[in-house]
Amino acid sequence: LVLDPTPNKYRLVSTRDPTIIYFPKEAEKVVLLDRVDEVTGCHLMRIEWKEGASPLPDGSTKQICNFCTDALIQEKVRVYHGSERLKSSGRGGRGKGRGGRGGGRGRGRR
């Protein structure tokens, strides 16, 4: 997953399949850290929540978590599974342009 850092519209985008994970609007800032979880091998992320809108039990606004294993953040995000783009069915192939057959010197009748 790759973090799209557009302010106030944070999302994780998959590079393997058409999946997008949207963070809630209460997330004020999301940053991927250099630290890696030893168990899962995933980078940790720091999430800063808006004042008064934090889902954390103690009400703090900063959270460092592993997205793969943190149940609290997984409850808050919205996951969109897109459809795979299918390959063309083999029609066409020559594109636009000069056309297909013919177009050479006409032989006419003999």
Tab-separated table of N, CA, C and O in Angstrom:
chain	number	residue	atom	x	y	z
A	1	LEU	N	0.842	-1.185	0.000
A	1	LEU	CA	0.000	0.000	0.000
A	1	LEU	C	0.882	1.243	0.000
A	1	LEU	O	1.933	1.276	0.638
A	2	VAL	N	0.409	2.265	-0.697
A	2	VAL	CA	1.128	3.530	-0.807
A	2	VAL	C	0.232	4.618	-0.223
A	2	VAL	O	-0.975	4.658	-0.491
A	3	LEU	N	0.811	5.515	0.574
A	3	LEU	CA	0.041	6.599	1.173
A	3	LEU	C	-0.087	7.747	0.187
A	3	LEU	O	0.907	8.253	-0.327
A	4	ASP	N	-1.330	8.163	-0.073
A	4	ASP	CA	-1.587	9.364	-0.865
A	4	ASP	C	-1.701	10.526	0.126
A	4	ASP	O	-2.654	10.587	0.893
A	5	PRO	N	-0.720	11.440	0.153
A	5	PRO	CA	-0.667	12.454	1.210
A	5	PRO	C	-1.466	13.724	0.946
A	5	PRO	O	-1.111	14.779	1.429
A	6	THR	N	-2.534	13.655	0.184
A	6	THR	CA	-3.344	14.844	-0.053
A	6	THR	C	-3.941	15.304	1.269
A	6	THR	O	-4.602	14.511	1.947
A	7	PRO	N	-3.712	16.559	1.682
A	7	PRO	CA	-4.188	17.006	2.994
A	7	PRO	C	-5.700	16.858	3.146
A	7	PRO	O	-6.463	17.167	2.230
A	8	ASN	N	-6.110	16.362	4.296
A	8	ASN	CA	-7.511	16.161	4.677
A	8	ASN	C	-8.237	15.125	3.827
A	8	ASN	O	-9.443	14.962	3.957
A	9	LYS	N	-7.533	14.435	2.936
A	9	LYS	CA	-8.136	13.346	2.153
A	9	LYS	C	-7.146	12.199	2.090
A	9	LYS	O	-6.821	11.703	1.021
A	10	TYR	N	-6.654	11.802	3.237
A	10	TYR	CA	-5.636	10.764	3.277
A	10	TYR	C	-6.229	9.430	2.865
A	10	TYR	O	-7.369	9.106	3.208
A	11	ARG	N	-5.434	8.657	2.115
A	11	ARG	CA	-5.877	7.331	1.702
A	11	ARG	C	-4.671	6.460	1.405
A	11	ARG	O	-3.593	6.960	1.080
A	12	LEU	N	-4.868	5.164	1.530
A	12	LEU	CA	-3.866	4.179	1.168
A	12	LEU	C	-4.320	3.546	-0.134
A	12	LEU	O	-5.474	3.123	-0.262
A	13	VAL	N	-3.428	3.471	-1.105
A	13	VAL	CA	-3.758	2.924	-2.417
A	13	VAL	C	-2.912	1.681	-2.642
A	13	VAL	O	-1.695	1.701	-2.472
A	14	SER	N	-3.560	0.606	-3.042
A	14	SER	CA	-2.849	-0.639	-3.295
A	14	SER	C	-2.188	-0.589	-4.661
A	14	SER	O	-2.748	-0.060	-5.624
A	15	THR	N	-0.983	-1.159	-4.738
A	15	THR	CA	-0.282	-1.222	-6.021
A	15	THR	C	-0.472	-2.580	-6.687
A	15	THR	O	-0.012	-2.782	-7.798
A	16	ARG	N	-1.155	-3.495	-6.019
A	16	ARG	CA	-1.332	-4.846	-6.566
A	16	ARG	C	-2.736	-5.110	-7.091
A	16	ARG	O	-2.917	-5.896	-7.998
A	17	ASP	N	-3.721	-4.499	-6.474
A	17	ASP	CA	-5.081	-4.677	-6.945
A	17	ASP	C	-5.828	-3.359	-6.767
A	17	ASP	O	-5.360	-2.469	-6.074
A	18	PRO	N	-6.993	-3.211	-7.390
A	18	PRO	CA	-7.694	-1.924	-7.345
A	18	PRO	C	-8.428	-1.710	-6.018
A	18	PRO	O	-9.644	-1.800	-5.937
A	19	THR	N	-7.673	-1.438	-4.964
A	19	THR	CA	-8.242	-1.224	-3.642
A	19	THR	C	-7.744	0.113	-3.094
A	19	THR	O	-6.560	0.424	-3.189
A	20	ILE	N	-8.663	0.895	-2.538
A	20	ILE	CA	-8.328	2.176	-1.924
A	20	ILE	C	-8.913	2.179	-0.519
A	20	ILE	O	-10.063	1.801	-0.315
A	21	ILE	N	-8.109	2.604	0.461
A	21	ILE	CA	-8.539	2.680	1.847
A	21	ILE	C	-8.575	4.148	2.235
A	21	ILE	O	-7.543	4.818	2.241
A	22	TYR	N	-9.770	4.654	2.526
A	22	TYR	CA	-9.956	6.061	2.857
A	22	TYR	C	-9.951	6.246	4.373
A	22	TYR	O	-10.650	5.530	5.096
A	23	PHE	N	-9.167	7.222	4.849
A	23	PHE	CA	-9.171	7.564	6.259
A	23	PHE	C	-10.339	8.504	6.537
A	23	PHE	O	-10.772	9.246	5.656
A	24	PRO	N	-10.853	8.519	7.758
A	24	PRO	CA	-11.971	9.423	8.068
A	24	PRO	C	-11.516	10.882	8.067
A	24	PRO	O	-10.331	11.180	8.180
A	25	LYS	N	-12.468	11.783	7.974
A	25	LYS	CA	-12.149	13.215	7.936
A	25	LYS	C	-11.575	13.704	9.260
A	25	LYS	O	-10.960	14.765	9.319
A	26	GLU	N	-11.774	12.947	10.325
A	26	GLU	CA	-11.228	13.334	11.627
A	26	GLU	C	-9.703	13.195	11.672
A	26	GLU	O	-9.060	13.725	12.565
A	27	ALA	N	-9.121	12.462	10.713
A	27	ALA	CA	-7.664	12.313	10.662
A	27	ALA	C	-7.078	13.599	10.082
A	27	ALA	O	-7.284	13.920	8.914
A	28	GLU	N	-6.370	14.336	10.914
A	28	GLU	CA	-5.825	15.626	10.487
A	28	GLU	C	-4.523	15.461	9.715
A	28	GLU	O	-4.233	16.206	8.795
A	29	LYS	N	-3.724	14.441	10.097
A	29	LYS	CA	-2.453	14.218	9.433
A	29	LYS	C	-2.086	12.744	9.567
A	29	LYS	O	-2.218	12.164	10.638
A	30	VAL	N	-1.618	12.141	8.466
A	30	VAL	CA	-1.167	10.755	8.459
A	30	VAL	C	0.227	10.729	7.854
A	30	VAL	O	0.446	11.257	6.763
A	31	VAL	N	1.172	10.114	8.574
A	31	VAL	CA	2.561	10.066	8.124
A	31	VAL	C	3.068	8.635	8.277
A	31	VAL	O	2.860	8.010	9.319
A	32	LEU	N	3.723	8.112	7.233
A	32	LEU	CA	4.377	6.812	7.338
A	32	LEU	C	5.747	7.012	7.972
A	32	LEU	O	6.499	7.885	7.571
A	33	LEU	N	6.068	6.184	8.939
A	33	LEU	CA	7.341	6.290	9.643
A	33	LEU	C	8.364	5.345	9.021
A	33	LEU	O	8.007	4.416	8.296
A	34	ASP	N	9.621	5.588	9.331
A	34	ASP	CA	10.688	4.705	8.852
A	34	ASP	C	10.759	3.412	9.646
A	34	ASP	O	11.329	2.435	9.193
A	35	ARG	N	10.182	3.416	10.835
A	35	ARG	CA	10.208	2.218	11.675
A	35	ARG	C	9.331	1.122	11.083
A	35	ARG	O	8.251	1.402	10.551
A	36	VAL	N	9.797	-0.116	11.188
A	36	VAL	CA	9.085	-1.266	10.623
A	36	VAL	C	8.734	-2.225	11.753
A	36	VAL	O	9.552	-2.484	12.636
A	37	ASP	N	7.529	-2.767	11.716
A	37	ASP	CA	7.110	-3.769	12.681
A	37	ASP	C	7.863	-5.064	12.387
A	37	ASP	O	7.866	-5.534	11.246
A	38	GLU	N	8.490	-5.642	13.412
A	38	GLU	CA	9.300	-6.839	13.200
A	38	GLU	C	8.452	-8.047	12.817
A	38	GLU	O	8.887	-8.918	12.068
A	39	VAL	N	7.223	-8.126	13.335
A	39	VAL	CA	6.376	-9.294	13.101
A	39	VAL	C	5.784	-9.284	11.692
A	39	VAL	O	5.879	-10.258	10.954
A	40	THR	N	5.168	-8.178	11.302
A	40	THR	CA	4.476	-8.125	10.012
A	40	THR	C	5.339	-7.580	8.879
A	40	THR	O	5.034	-7.799	7.716
A	41	GLY	N	6.389	-6.829	9.214
A	41	GLY	CA	7.227	-6.233	8.176
A	41	GLY	C	6.629	-4.978	7.572
A	41	GLY	O	7.124	-4.468	6.567
A	42	CYS	N	5.559	-4.444	8.162
A	42	CYS	CA	4.900	-3.239	7.655
A	42	CYS	C	5.442	-2.002	8.370
A	42	CYS	O	5.811	-2.060	9.537
A	43	HIS	N	5.444	-0.894	7.663
A	43	HIS	CA	5.857	0.378	8.262
A	43	HIS	C	4.787	0.842	9.247
A	43	HIS	O	3.593	0.672	9.009
A	44	LEU	N	5.229	1.466	10.319
A	44	LEU	CA	4.301	2.059	11.269
A	44	LEU	C	3.861	3.417	10.740
A	44	LEU	O	4.557	4.036	9.944
A	45	MET	N	2.696	3.870	11.179
A	45	MET	CA	2.203	5.183	10.756
A	45	MET	C	1.791	5.993	11.979
A	45	MET	O	1.368	5.432	12.988
A	46	ARG	N	1.958	7.303	11.846
A	46	ARG	CA	1.538	8.222	12.898
A	46	ARG	C	0.304	8.959	12.402
A	46	ARG	O	0.320	9.564	11.323
A	47	ILE	N	-0.751	8.883	13.183
A	47	ILE	CA	-2.006	9.551	12.835
A	47	ILE	C	-2.271	10.618	13.874
A	47	ILE	O	-2.225	10.351	15.073
A	48	GLU	N	-2.516	11.834	13.403
A	48	GLU	CA	-2.894	12.934	14.290
A	48	GLU	C	-4.369	13.229	14.044
A	48	GLU	O	-4.769	13.534	12.922
A	49	TRP	N	-5.162	13.100	15.106
A	49	TRP	CA	-6.603	13.302	15.012
A	49	TRP	C	-6.950	14.747	15.337
A	49	TRP	O	-6.231	15.419	16.075
A	50	LYS	N	-8.072	15.213	14.802
A	50	LYS	CA	-8.540	16.565	15.114
A	50	LYS	C	-8.927	16.644	16.583
A	50	LYS	O	-9.391	15.666	17.175
A	51	GLU	N	-8.721	17.805	17.155
A	51	GLU	CA	-9.029	18.032	18.571
A	51	GLU	C	-10.511	17.772	18.818
A	51	GLU	O	-11.369	18.304	18.122
A	52	GLY	N	-10.824	16.935	19.794
A	52	GLY	CA	-12.211	16.630	20.132
A	52	GLY	C	-12.835	15.532	19.287
A	52	GLY	O	-13.960	15.125	19.545
A	53	ALA	N	-12.144	15.052	18.275
A	53	ALA	CA	-12.709	14.019	17.404
A	53	ALA	C	-11.876	12.742	17.432
A	53	ALA	O	-11.999	11.904	16.549
A	54	SER	N	-11.057	12.594	18.442
A	54	SER	CA	-10.170	11.435	18.523
A	54	SER	C	-10.945	10.187	18.934
A	54	SER	O	-11.718	10.220	19.889
A	55	PRO	N	-10.736	9.071	18.240
A	55	PRO	CA	-11.409	7.828	18.625
A	55	PRO	C	-10.655	7.073	19.720
A	55	PRO	O	-11.107	6.025	20.171
A	56	LEU	N	-9.523	7.592	20.151
A	56	LEU	CA	-8.709	6.910	21.156
A	56	LEU	C	-9.402	6.972	22.520
A	56	LEU	O	-10.039	7.971	22.853
A	57	PRO	N	-9.280	5.902	23.306
A	57	PRO	CA	-9.993	5.840	24.587
A	57	PRO	C	-9.613	6.963	25.556
A	57	PRO	O	-10.468	7.481	26.270
A	58	ASP	N	-8.345	7.369	25.564
A	58	ASP	CA	-7.928	8.418	26.497
A	58	ASP	C	-8.114	9.824	25.928
A	58	ASP	O	-7.815	10.810	26.593
A	59	GLY	N	-8.568	9.932	24.676
A	59	GLY	CA	-8.829	11.231	24.077
A	59	GLY	C	-7.610	11.926	23.506
A	59	GLY	O	-7.697	13.066	23.073
A	60	SER	N	-6.453	11.249	23.498
A	60	SER	CA	-5.253	11.890	22.944
A	60	SER	C	-5.392	12.020	21.433
A	60	SER	O	-6.156	11.305	20.794
A	61	THR	N	-4.647	12.964	20.870
A	61	THR	CA	-4.804	13.255	19.446
A	61	THR	C	-3.734	12.615	18.574
A	61	THR	O	-3.858	12.632	17.352
A	62	LYS	N	-2.680	12.043	19.169
A	62	LYS	CA	-1.620	11.428	18.374
A	62	LYS	C	-1.581	9.932	18.636
A	62	LYS	O	-1.700	9.486	19.777
A	63	GLN	N	-1.397	9.176	17.555
A	63	GLN	CA	-1.402	7.719	17.647
A	63	GLN	C	-0.337	7.166	16.716
A	63	GLN	O	-0.238	7.581	15.562
A	64	ILE	N	0.458	6.219	17.199
A	64	ILE	CA	1.385	5.482	16.343
A	64	ILE	C	0.875	4.055	16.291
A	64	ILE	O	0.660	3.427	17.339
A	65	CYS	N	0.644	3.544	15.078
A	65	CYS	CA	0.032	2.232	14.962
A	65	CYS	C	0.542	1.495	13.728
A	65	CYS	O	1.173	2.074	12.854
A	66	ASN	N	0.243	0.221	13.702
A	66	ASN	CA	0.493	-0.622	12.541
A	66	ASN	C	-0.873	-0.865	11.911
A	66	ASN	O	-1.749	-1.465	12.538
A	67	PHE	N	-1.061	-0.428	10.689
A	67	PHE	CA	-2.373	-0.529	10.071
A	67	PHE	C	-2.848	-1.974	9.962
A	67	PHE	O	-4.026	-2.260	10.109
A	68	CYS	N	-1.925	-2.895	9.730
A	68	CYS	CA	-2.302	-4.305	9.522
A	68	CYS	C	-2.908	-4.940	10.763
A	68	CYS	O	-3.727	-5.855	10.646
A	69	THR	N	-2.506	-4.503	11.951
A	69	THR	CA	-2.931	-5.181	13.167
A	69	THR	C	-3.787	-4.327	14.099
A	69	THR	O	-4.319	-4.853	15.067
A	70	ASP	N	-3.951	-3.053	13.829
A	70	ASP	CA	-4.686	-2.164	14.738
A	70	ASP	C	-6.184	-2.210	14.417
A	70	ASP	O	-6.628	-1.722	13.379
A	71	ALA	N	-6.950	-2.792	15.334
A	71	ALA	CA	-8.393	-2.952	15.110
A	71	ALA	C	-9.116	-1.613	15.162
A	71	ALA	O	-10.102	-1.407	14.444
A	72	LEU	N	-8.638	-0.672	15.983
A	72	LEU	CA	-9.303	0.621	16.118
A	72	LEU	C	-9.286	1.394	14.803
A	72	LEU	O	-10.311	1.901	14.356
A	73	ILE	N	-8.134	1.435	14.140
A	73	ILE	CA	-8.050	2.182	12.880
A	73	ILE	C	-8.786	1.445	11.761
A	73	ILE	O	-9.379	2.063	10.879
A	74	GLN	N	-8.798	0.132	11.801
A	74	GLN	CA	-9.501	-0.628	10.763
A	74	GLN	C	-11.013	-0.446	10.844
A	74	GLN	O	-11.705	-0.553	9.844
A	75	GLU	N	-11.520	-0.156	12.040
A	75	GLU	CA	-12.954	0.133	12.179
A	75	GLU	C	-13.308	1.497	11.606
A	75	GLU	O	-14.424	1.708	11.154
A	76	LYS	N	-12.364	2.418	11.626
A	76	LYS	CA	-12.636	3.800	11.221
A	76	LYS	C	-12.495	4.038	9.717
A	76	LYS	O	-13.072	4.980	9.193
A	77	VAL	N	-11.697	3.239	9.016
A	77	VAL	CA	-11.443	3.497	7.599
A	77	VAL	C	-12.572	2.934	6.740
A	77	VAL	O	-13.356	2.095	7.181
A	78	ARG	N	-12.626	3.418	5.500
A	78	ARG	CA	-13.592	2.931	4.519
A	78	ARG	C	-12.793	2.302	3.383
A	78	ARG	O	-11.915	2.944	2.804
A	79	VAL	N	-13.091	1.055	3.053
A	79	VAL	CA	-12.337	0.327	2.036
A	79	VAL	C	-13.173	0.248	0.762
A	79	VAL	O	-14.347	-0.126	0.803
A	80	TYR	N	-12.559	0.621	-0.354
A	80	TYR	CA	-13.213	0.551	-1.656
A	80	TYR	C	-12.476	-0.466	-2.503
A	80	TYR	O	-11.279	-0.342	-2.744
A	81	HIS	N	-13.191	-1.496	-2.938
A	81	HIS	CA	-12.624	-2.511	-3.826
A	81	HIS	C	-13.114	-2.220	-5.238
A	81	HIS	O	-14.303	-2.355	-5.520
A	82	GLY	N	-12.217	-1.823	-6.112
A	82	GLY	CA	-12.580	-1.531	-7.490
A	82	GLY	C	-12.652	-2.808	-8.305
A	82	GLY	O	-12.348	-3.898	-7.821
A	83	SER	N	-13.036	-2.667	-9.545
A	83	SER	CA	-13.123	-3.841	-10.412
A	83	SER	C	-11.841	-3.950	-11.229
A	83	SER	O	-11.209	-2.951	-11.567
A	84	GLU	N	-11.465	-5.168	-11.523
A	84	GLU	CA	-10.289	-5.396	-12.354
A	84	GLU	C	-10.593	-4.911	-13.768
A	84	GLU	O	-11.696	-5.102	-14.281
A	85	ARG	N	-9.616	-4.331	-14.393
A	85	ARG	CA	-9.803	-3.937	-15.795
A	85	ARG	C	-9.484	-5.136	-16.656
A	85	ARG	O	-8.381	-5.681	-16.612
A	86	LEU	N	-10.477	-5.543	-17.395
A	86	LEU	CA	-10.310	-6.736	-18.217
A	86	LEU	C	-9.572	-6.387	-19.495
A	86	LEU	O	-9.705	-5.292	-20.033
A	87	LYS	N	-8.806	-7.328	-19.981
A	87	LYS	CA	-8.117	-7.109	-21.247
A	87	LYS	C	-9.138	-7.114	-22.367
A	87	LYS	O	-10.198	-7.716	-22.264
A	88	SER	N	-8.818	-6.467	-23.470
A	88	SER	CA	-9.766	-6.390	-24.577
A	88	SER	C	-10.001	-7.777	-25.148
A	88	SER	O	-9.181	-8.673	-25.022
A	89	SER	N	-11.119	-7.924	-25.791
A	89	SER	CA	-11.520	-9.247	-26.266
A	89	SER	C	-10.894	-9.592	-27.612
A	89	SER	O	-11.326	-10.530	-28.262
A	90	GLY	N	-9.933	-8.825	-28.071
A	90	GLY	CA	-9.258	-9.172	-29.307
A	90	GLY	C	-9.842	-8.514	-30.533
A	90	GLY	O	-9.407	-8.759	-31.641
A	91	ARG	N	-10.844	-7.687	-30.361
A	91	ARG	CA	-11.414	-7.018	-31.523
A	91	ARG	C	-10.572	-5.801	-31.864
A	91	ARG	O	-9.865	-5.266	-31.037
A	92	GLY	N	-10.663	-5.363	-33.060
A	92	GLY	CA	-9.889	-4.191	-33.466
A	92	GLY	C	-8.461	-4.611	-33.741
A	92	GLY	O	-8.215	-5.524	-34.493
A	93	GLY	N	-7.535	-3.965	-33.147
A	93	GLY	CA	-6.156	-4.381	-33.275
A	93	GLY	C	-5.347	-3.524	-34.217
A	93	GLY	O	-4.195	-3.256	-33.957
A	94	ARG	N	-5.923	-3.074	-35.302
A	94	ARG	CA	-5.149	-2.255	-36.233
A	94	ARG	C	-5.355	-0.773	-35.970
A	94	ARG	O	-4.663	0.051	-36.550
A	95	GLY	N	-6.307	-0.443	-35.169
A	95	GLY	CA	-6.518	0.965	-34.853
A	95	GLY	C	-7.123	1.729	-36.016
A	95	GLY	O	-7.567	1.181	-37.008
A	96	LYS	N	-7.117	3.028	-35.872
A	96	LYS	CA	-7.639	3.877	-36.940
A	96	LYS	C	-6.558	4.031	-37.993
A	96	LYS	O	-5.424	3.652	-37.800
A	97	GLY	N	-6.909	4.647	-39.067
A	97	GLY	CA	-5.877	4.925	-40.047
A	97	GLY	C	-6.307	4.554	-41.443
A	97	GLY	O	-7.426	4.814	-41.850
A	98	ARG	N	-5.450	3.895	-42.132
A	98	ARG	CA	-5.644	3.688	-43.560
A	98	ARG	C	-6.563	2.537	-43.901
A	98	ARG	O	-6.653	2.153	-45.049
A	99	GLY	N	-7.133	1.922	-42.953
A	99	GLY	CA	-8.054	0.840	-43.264
A	99	GLY	C	-7.334	-0.482	-43.369
A	99	GLY	O	-6.129	-0.575	-43.178
A	100	GLY	N	-8.055	-1.498	-43.691
A	100	GLY	CA	-7.489	-2.837	-43.717
A	100	GLY	C	-7.090	-3.267	-45.106
A	100	GLY	O	-6.133	-2.783	-45.688
A	101	ARG	N	-7.879	-4.142	-45.700
A	101	ARG	CA	-7.532	-4.726	-46.996
A	101	ARG	C	-7.760	-3.745	-48.142
A	101	ARG	O	-8.454	-2.761	-47.996
A	102	GLY	N	-7.202	-4.056	-49.241
A	102	GLY	CA	-7.411	-3.234	-50.429
A	102	GLY	C	-6.541	-2.005	-50.410
A	102	GLY	O	-5.564	-1.930	-49.697
A	103	GLY	N	-6.894	-1.069	-51.230
A	103	GLY	CA	-6.164	0.178	-51.256
A	103	GLY	C	-4.955	0.129	-52.161
A	103	GLY	O	-4.260	1.118	-52.328
A	104	GLY	N	-4.685	-1.013	-52.794
A	104	GLY	CA	-3.548	-1.116	-53.689
A	104	GLY	C	-3.943	-0.731	-55.098
A	104	GLY	O	-4.993	-0.136	-55.341
A	105	ARG	N	-3.128	-1.098	-56.051
A	105	ARG	CA	-3.408	-0.789	-57.433
A	105	ARG	C	-4.556	-1.671	-57.911
A	105	ARG	O	-4.469	-2.878	-57.822
A	106	GLY	N	-5.592	-1.087	-58.416
A	106	GLY	CA	-6.724	-1.872	-58.853
A	106	GLY	C	-6.391	-2.681	-60.117
A	106	GLY	O	-5.771	-2.181	-61.045
A	107	ARG	N	-6.731	-3.938	-60.150
A	107	ARG	CA	-6.450	-4.794	-61.317
A	107	ARG	C	-7.580	-4.724	-62.349
A	107	ARG	O	-7.378	-4.981	-63.505
A	108	GLY	N	-8.745	-4.453	-61.850
A	108	GLY	CA	-9.869	-4.408	-62.786
A	108	GLY	C	-10.157	-5.784	-63.367
A	108	GLY	O	-9.686	-6.791	-62.912
A	109	ARG	N	-10.954	-5.845	-64.422
A	109	ARG	CA	-11.244	-7.117	-65.081
A	109	ARG	C	-10.249	-7.386	-66.153
A	109	ARG	O	-9.757	-6.476	-66.810
A	110	ARG	N	-9.988	-8.654	-66.422
A	110	ARG	CA	-9.045	-8.997	-67.477
A	110	ARG	C	-9.711	-9.748	-68.563
A	110	ARG	O	-10.535	-10.502	-68.526
